[in-house]
Amino acid sequence: VLSPEEGGTDCVAYEREVLPTRQGSWLSNQAKMVSTFKKIAAACTLTVLTCSQGLLMEGSKGLDHKYPYNVATVPLMSEFMKLILSGILLYQQYQKDPKGTQMTLDWKSVMLFPIPSIIYLFHNNVQFYTMAYVDAATYQILGNLKIVTTGFLFWIALKRYLSRIQWLALLLLMAGATTSQISGCEGSGLAAPLQGYMLGILSALLSATAGVYTEFLMKKNNDSLYFQNVQLYGFGTLFNAIRLSYDDFSVGYEKGSWLSSGLHGWTWVTWAIAINFAFSGLFVSWIMKYADTIVKVYATSSAMLLTALLSVWFFGLQPTLQMFLGILIACISINLYFMPKDSSPPVALPISLPKEEPLKVDRTR
């Protein structure tokens, strides 16, 4: 094949330039496929964990529909599990790559981590009190109100712009959550006591606040994720232990110290709840560090529908048209809120190749 200097055409040079571009495009597509697969796997795993939380807490209740154990011990145990696992993973990472394991030991940076730990302390305990008034499906629907509060917090605290479609999606989500709670034309109109709704809204507000602040901490520097988790869960374990000690002191140690009676009433379901909380927390921290919010949102909406269906099977929940309409509206609103601004594929511009000019022959000679 001749080059233009050798008498060839520019088309040949164009072919030579396009081949590396096609190879780079193929590698880019492969990387996107791997990233998409990781996000799908993350969404599926988080869906299972989120869905099983409400079901396990509902199944851990006794015959009197009360928890036979101290609910404050479950967050403590889950925080301790996360601390141990994060410490082991940090040690392994440091052994493999000491220089690549970045850890900021400045006290100003470390003192930022107690704040989300305190928020999660209240949130984890509010979850149990919420489940005392509502069923598993209602718990998941109320939990999705944190999407609304997260949107407001991102707008107010982080100055993130929200389009009109996103604000409309937030209102649609509130309408879906309300529709699912309408019991019909008869009765009091609400499917759960007022205390359940108030606790559900409080839980959503605490979850959104902790999520926004934690994402800020995770992405503010390039520290190791496991080192950040050790700080986060270390303070979480400390504050939960202080809370239990205060509870024992306030009642005059009637039932003894939590160190000796903390596991009283625990069953295999309670252990499953603690393990679920532990892995859910580790998984969410990974998402906040490396992925984006869309993964968590799709997992939450999928878990909401799956929880409602499994509640009908396991706990004899009577399915209603309002419940399924509320779930459908909520899922549509969540997908609408996180819909890309411009989802149309880019239009390829035509490439014009230089045309060969006809050879002119001088006939005057």
Coordinates of C-alpha atoms in Angstrom, one line a residue:
V1 CA 0.0 0.0 0.0
L2 CA 1.5 3.3 -1.1
S3 CA 1.5 6.4 1.1
P4 CA 0.4 9.8 -0.3
E5 CA 4.0 10.8 -0.8
E6 CA 4.5 7.7 -2.9
G7 CA 1.6 8.3 -5.1
G8 CA -1.2 6.7 -3.0
T9 CA -4.4 8.4 -1.8
D10 CA -5.2 9.9 1.6
C11 CA -7.8 7.0 2.1
V12 CA -4.9 4.7 3.0
A13 CA -3.6 7.1 5.6
Y14 CA -7.2 7.3 7.0
E15 CA -7.4 3.5 7.3
R16 CA -4.0 3.4 9.1
E17 CA -5.3 6.0 11.6
V18 CA -8.7 4.4 12.2
L19 CA -7.4 1.0 13.2
P20 CA -5.8 2.0 16.5
T21 CA -8.9 4.1 17.3
R22 CA -11.1 1.0 16.8
Q23 CA -8.9 -1.0 19.1
G24 CA -9.0 1.7 21.7
S25 CA -12.8 1.9 21.4
W26 CA -13.0 -1.9 21.9
L27 CA -10.9 -1.7 25.0
S28 CA -13.1 1.2 26.3
N29 CA -16.2 -0.9 25.7
Q30 CA -14.7 -3.8 27.5
A31 CA -14.0 -1.6 30.5
K32 CA -17.5 -0.3 30.5
M33 CA -18.9 -3.8 30.4
V34 CA -16.8 -4.8 33.4
S35 CA -17.9 -1.7 35.3
T36 CA -21.5 -2.3 34.4
F37 CA -21.2 -6.0 35.5
K38 CA -19.8 -4.8 38.9
K39 CA -22.7 -2.4 39.3
I40 CA -25.2 -5.0 38.5
A41 CA -23.6 -7.5 41.0
A42 CA -23.5 -4.7 43.6
A43 CA -27.2 -3.9 43.0
C44 CA -28.3 -7.5 43.3
T45 CA -26.3 -8.1 46.5
L46 CA -27.5 -4.9 48.1
T47 CA -31.1 -5.8 47.0
V48 CA -31.0 -9.1 48.9
L49 CA -29.4 -7.6 52.0
T50 CA -31.9 -4.7 52.1
C51 CA -34.9 -6.9 51.4
S52 CA -33.9 -9.4 54.1
Q53 CA -33.6 -6.8 56.8
G54 CA -37.2 -6.1 57.3
L55 CA -38.1 -9.8 56.9
L56 CA -35.6 -10.8 59.6
M57 CA -36.7 -8.1 62.0
E58 CA -40.3 -9.1 61.6
G59 CA -39.4 -12.8 62.1
S60 CA -37.4 -12.1 65.2
K61 CA -40.5 -10.9 67.1
G62 CA -42.1 -13.2 69.7
L63 CA -45.7 -14.4 69.9
D64 CA -46.7 -11.1 71.5
H65 CA -45.2 -9.2 68.6
K66 CA -42.4 -7.8 70.7
Y67 CA -38.7 -8.3 70.6
P68 CA -37.5 -10.9 73.2
Y69 CA -34.0 -9.4 73.3
N70 CA -32.5 -6.0 73.9
V71 CA -32.6 -4.3 70.5
A72 CA -29.7 -2.0 71.3
T73 CA -27.3 -4.9 71.4
V74 CA -27.8 -5.7 67.7
P75 CA -26.3 -2.5 66.4
L76 CA -23.4 -2.9 68.9
M77 CA -22.7 -6.4 67.7
S78 CA -23.0 -5.4 64.0
E79 CA -20.6 -2.5 64.5
F80 CA -18.1 -4.7 66.3
M81 CA -18.3 -7.3 63.4
K82 CA -17.6 -4.5 60.9
L83 CA -14.7 -3.2 62.9
I84 CA -13.1 -6.7 63.1
L85 CA -13.6 -7.4 59.4
S86 CA -12.3 -4.0 58.4
G87 CA -9.3 -4.4 60.6
I88 CA -8.5 -7.8 59.0
L89 CA -8.9 -6.4 55.5
L90 CA -6.7 -3.4 56.3
Y91 CA -4.0 -5.6 57.7
Q92 CA -4.0 -7.8 54.6
Q93 CA -3.9 -4.8 52.3
Y94 CA -1.0 -3.2 54.2
Q95 CA 0.9 -6.5 54.0
K96 CA 0.5 -6.7 50.3
D97 CA 1.1 -3.0 49.5
P98 CA 2.5 -0.9 52.4
K99 CA 3.2 2.2 50.2
G100 CA -0.1 2.1 48.4
T101 CA -2.2 1.9 51.6
Q102 CA -2.8 5.5 52.3
M103 CA -3.8 6.5 55.9
T104 CA -4.3 10.0 57.1
L105 CA -3.5 10.2 60.8
D106 CA -4.2 13.9 61.3
W107 CA -6.5 14.4 64.3
K108 CA -8.6 16.9 62.4
S109 CA -9.4 14.2 59.8
V110 CA -10.0 11.5 62.4
M111 CA -12.4 13.7 64.5
L112 CA -14.8 13.9 61.5
F113 CA -15.7 10.3 61.8
P114 CA -17.6 10.3 65.2
I115 CA -20.3 12.5 63.6
P116 CA -21.8 9.8 61.3
S117 CA -21.3 7.2 64.0
I118 CA -23.6 9.2 66.4
I119 CA -26.2 9.6 63.6
Y120 CA -26.1 5.9 62.8
L121 CA -26.4 5.1 66.5
F122 CA -29.8 6.7 66.6
H123 CA -30.8 5.5 63.2
N124 CA -30.1 1.8 63.9
N125 CA -32.2 1.9 67.1
V126 CA -35.1 3.9 65.4
Q127 CA -35.3 1.1 62.8
F128 CA -36.4 -1.4 65.5
Y129 CA -38.9 0.9 67.1
T130 CA -40.4 1.6 63.6
M131 CA -40.8 -2.2 63.0
A132 CA -42.8 -2.4 66.2
Y133 CA -45.6 -0.4 64.5
V134 CA -45.4 -1.3 60.8
D135 CA -45.0 -4.5 58.8
A136 CA -42.0 -5.3 56.6
A137 CA -43.5 -4.0 53.3
T138 CA -44.5 -0.7 55.0
Y139 CA -41.1 -0.4 56.5
Q140 CA -39.4 -0.6 53.1
I141 CA -41.8 1.9 51.6
L142 CA -41.3 4.4 54.4
G143 CA -37.5 3.8 54.2
N144 CA -37.6 5.0 50.6
L145 CA -38.6 8.4 51.9
K146 CA -34.9 8.9 52.5
I147 CA -34.6 9.5 48.8
V148 CA -36.6 12.6 49.3
T149 CA -34.6 13.8 52.3
T150 CA -31.4 13.0 50.5
G151 CA -32.4 15.2 47.6
F152 CA -33.2 18.1 49.9
L153 CA -29.9 17.6 51.7
F154 CA -27.9 17.5 48.5
W155 CA -29.6 20.6 47.3
I156 CA -29.2 22.5 50.6
A157 CA -25.9 21.3 52.0
L158 CA -23.9 20.4 48.9
K159 CA -25.6 22.8 46.5
R160 CA -26.4 20.1 44.0
Y161 CA -28.7 21.2 41.2
L162 CA -32.0 19.4 40.8
S163 CA -34.0 19.6 37.6
R164 CA -37.8 20.0 37.4
I165 CA -38.1 16.3 36.5
Q166 CA -36.2 15.4 39.6
W167 CA -38.4 17.5 41.9
L168 CA -41.4 16.0 40.3
A169 CA -40.1 12.6 40.9
L170 CA -39.6 13.4 44.6
L171 CA -43.3 14.5 44.9
L172 CA -44.3 11.4 43.0
L173 CA -42.4 9.2 45.4
M174 CA -44.2 10.8 48.4
A175 CA -47.5 10.2 46.6
G176 CA -46.6 6.6 46.0
A177 CA -45.7 6.1 49.7
T178 CA -49.0 7.7 50.7
T179 CA -51.1 5.6 48.3
S180 CA -49.7 2.4 49.6
Q181 CA -50.9 3.2 53.1
I182 CA -54.5 3.9 52.2
S183 CA -56.4 0.9 53.5
G184 CA -59.6 1.6 51.4
C185 CA -62.8 3.5 51.7
E186 CA -63.6 2.0 55.1
G187 CA -61.8 2.2 58.4
S188 CA -59.5 4.9 59.7
G189 CA -57.8 5.4 56.3
L190 CA -54.2 4.6 57.4
A191 CA -52.7 1.1 57.5
A192 CA -50.4 1.8 60.5
P193 CA -50.4 3.9 63.7
L194 CA -49.2 7.4 63.5
Q195 CA -46.2 6.5 65.6
G196 CA -45.0 4.2 62.9
Y197 CA -45.1 7.0 60.3
M198 CA -43.3 9.5 62.5
L199 CA -40.6 7.0 63.3
G200 CA -40.3 6.1 59.6
I201 CA -39.8 9.7 58.7
L202 CA -37.3 10.2 61.4
S203 CA -35.4 7.1 60.3
A204 CA -35.4 8.4 56.7
L205 CA -34.1 11.8 57.8
L206 CA -31.3 10.2 59.9
S207 CA -30.4 7.8 57.1
A208 CA -30.1 10.6 54.5
T209 CA -28.1 12.8 56.8
A210 CA -25.7 10.0 57.7
G211 CA -25.4 8.9 54.0
V212 CA -24.6 12.4 52.7
Y213 CA -22.0 13.0 55.4
T214 CA -20.5 9.6 55.0
E215 CA -20.1 9.9 51.3
F216 CA -18.4 13.2 51.8
L217 CA -15.9 11.5 54.2
M218 CA -15.3 8.6 51.9
K219 CA -14.5 10.7 48.9
K220 CA -12.7 13.7 50.5
N221 CA -9.3 11.9 50.1
N222 CA -7.6 8.8 48.7
D223 CA -7.3 7.0 52.1
S224 CA -7.8 3.3 52.2
L225 CA -11.4 2.3 52.4
Y226 CA -10.6 -0.2 55.1
F227 CA -8.8 2.4 57.2
Q228 CA -11.8 4.7 56.8
N229 CA -14.1 1.9 57.9
V230 CA -11.9 1.2 61.0
Q231 CA -12.3 4.8 62.1
L232 CA -16.1 4.8 61.3
Y233 CA -16.9 1.5 63.0
G234 CA -14.5 2.0 65.8
F235 CA -16.4 5.1 66.9
G236 CA -19.7 3.3 66.2
T237 CA -18.8 0.5 68.5
L238 CA -17.7 2.9 71.2
F239 CA -20.9 5.0 71.1
N240 CA -23.1 1.9 71.1
A241 CA -21.3 0.6 74.1
I242 CA -21.8 3.9 75.9
R243 CA -25.5 3.9 75.1
L244 CA -25.9 0.4 76.6
S245 CA -24.0 1.4 79.7
Y246 CA -26.2 4.5 80.1
D247 CA -29.3 2.4 79.8
D248 CA -28.1 0.0 82.5
F249 CA -27.2 2.9 84.8
S250 CA -30.5 4.6 84.3
V251 CA -32.5 1.6 85.6
G252 CA -30.1 0.9 88.4
Y253 CA -28.7 -2.3 86.8
E254 CA -32.0 -4.2 87.5
K255 CA -31.1 -6.8 84.9
G256 CA -27.4 -6.6 85.4
S257 CA -24.8 -5.2 83.0
W258 CA -25.1 -5.6 79.3
L259 CA -21.7 -7.3 79.3
S260 CA -23.2 -10.3 81.0
S261 CA -26.8 -10.2 79.8
G262 CA -26.5 -8.6 76.4
L263 CA -27.1 -11.8 74.4
H264 CA -30.2 -12.8 76.5
G265 CA -33.1 -13.7 74.2
W266 CA -30.9 -14.0 71.1
T267 CA -31.8 -16.6 68.5
W268 CA -30.3 -17.6 65.2
V269 CA -32.6 -15.0 63.6
T270 CA -31.1 -12.3 65.8
W271 CA -27.6 -13.3 64.8
A272 CA -28.7 -13.2 61.2
I273 CA -29.9 -9.6 61.7
A274 CA -26.5 -8.6 63.2
I275 CA -24.6 -10.3 60.3
N276 CA -26.9 -8.7 57.8
F277 CA -26.4 -5.2 59.3
A278 CA -22.6 -5.8 59.3
F279 CA -22.3 -6.8 55.6
S280 CA -24.9 -4.2 54.5
G281 CA -22.7 -1.5 56.2
L282 CA -19.5 -2.7 54.6
F283 CA -21.2 -3.0 51.2
V284 CA -22.7 0.5 51.4
S285 CA -19.3 2.0 52.3
W286 CA -17.8 0.4 49.2
I287 CA -20.6 1.9 47.1
M288 CA -20.0 5.3 48.6
K289 CA -16.3 5.1 48.0
Y290 CA -16.1 3.7 44.5
A291 CA -19.6 3.6 42.9
D292 CA -22.4 6.0 42.5
T293 CA -25.8 6.6 44.1
I294 CA -27.7 5.0 41.2
V295 CA -26.6 1.5 42.4
K296 CA -28.1 2.0 45.8
V297 CA -31.3 3.5 44.5
Y298 CA -32.1 0.7 42.1
A299 CA -31.3 -1.9 44.8
T300 CA -33.7 -0.1 47.2
S301 CA -36.5 0.1 44.8
S302 CA -36.1 -3.6 43.8
A303 CA -35.9 -4.6 47.5
M304 CA -39.1 -2.8 48.2
L305 CA -41.1 -4.8 45.7
L306 CA -39.4 -8.1 46.7
T307 CA -40.1 -7.5 50.4
A308 CA -43.8 -6.9 49.7
L309 CA -44.1 -10.2 47.7
L310 CA -42.2 -12.2 50.3
S311 CA -44.3 -10.7 53.2
V312 CA -47.4 -12.2 51.5
W313 CA -45.8 -15.6 51.5
F314 CA -44.0 -15.7 54.9
F315 CA -46.2 -13.5 57.2
G316 CA -49.6 -13.8 55.5
L317 CA -49.7 -10.1 54.6
Q318 CA -52.9 -9.4 52.7
P319 CA -52.0 -7.9 49.3
T320 CA -54.0 -4.8 48.3
L321 CA -54.3 -2.8 45.1
Q322 CA -53.2 0.3 47.0
M323 CA -50.0 -1.4 48.1
F324 CA -48.9 -2.6 44.7
L325 CA -49.9 0.8 43.1
G326 CA -47.8 2.6 45.8
I327 CA -44.8 0.3 45.1
L328 CA -45.2 0.8 41.3
I329 CA -45.4 4.6 41.7
A330 CA -42.4 4.6 44.0
C331 CA -40.3 2.5 41.6
I332 CA -41.2 4.8 38.6
S333 CA -40.4 7.9 40.6
I334 CA -37.0 6.6 41.7
N335 CA -36.0 5.7 38.2
L336 CA -37.3 9.0 36.9
Y337 CA -35.3 10.9 39.5
F338 CA -32.0 9.3 38.5
M339 CA -32.7 9.3 34.8
P340 CA -29.8 10.8 32.8
K341 CA -30.4 14.3 31.5
D342 CA -29.6 13.2 28.0
S343 CA -29.9 9.5 27.3
S344 CA -29.8 9.7 23.5
P345 CA -26.8 8.1 21.9
P346 CA -24.3 10.5 20.3
V347 CA -24.7 11.0 16.6
A348 CA -21.7 10.1 14.5
L349 CA -20.6 12.8 12.2
P350 CA -19.9 11.8 8.6
I351 CA -16.2 11.8 7.7
S352 CA -15.4 13.4 4.4
L353 CA -12.4 12.0 2.6
P354 CA -10.3 14.1 0.2
K355 CA -11.3 13.5 -3.4
E356 CA -8.8 12.9 -6.1
E357 CA -8.7 15.6 -8.7
P358 CA -8.7 14.5 -12.3
L359 CA -5.4 14.6 -14.1
K360 CA -5.2 17.6 -16.5
V361 CA -3.3 17.2 -19.7
D362 CA -1.9 20.2 -21.5
R363 CA -2.7 19.8 -25.2
T364 CA -1.2 23.1 -26.3
R365 CA 2.2 21.6 -26.6

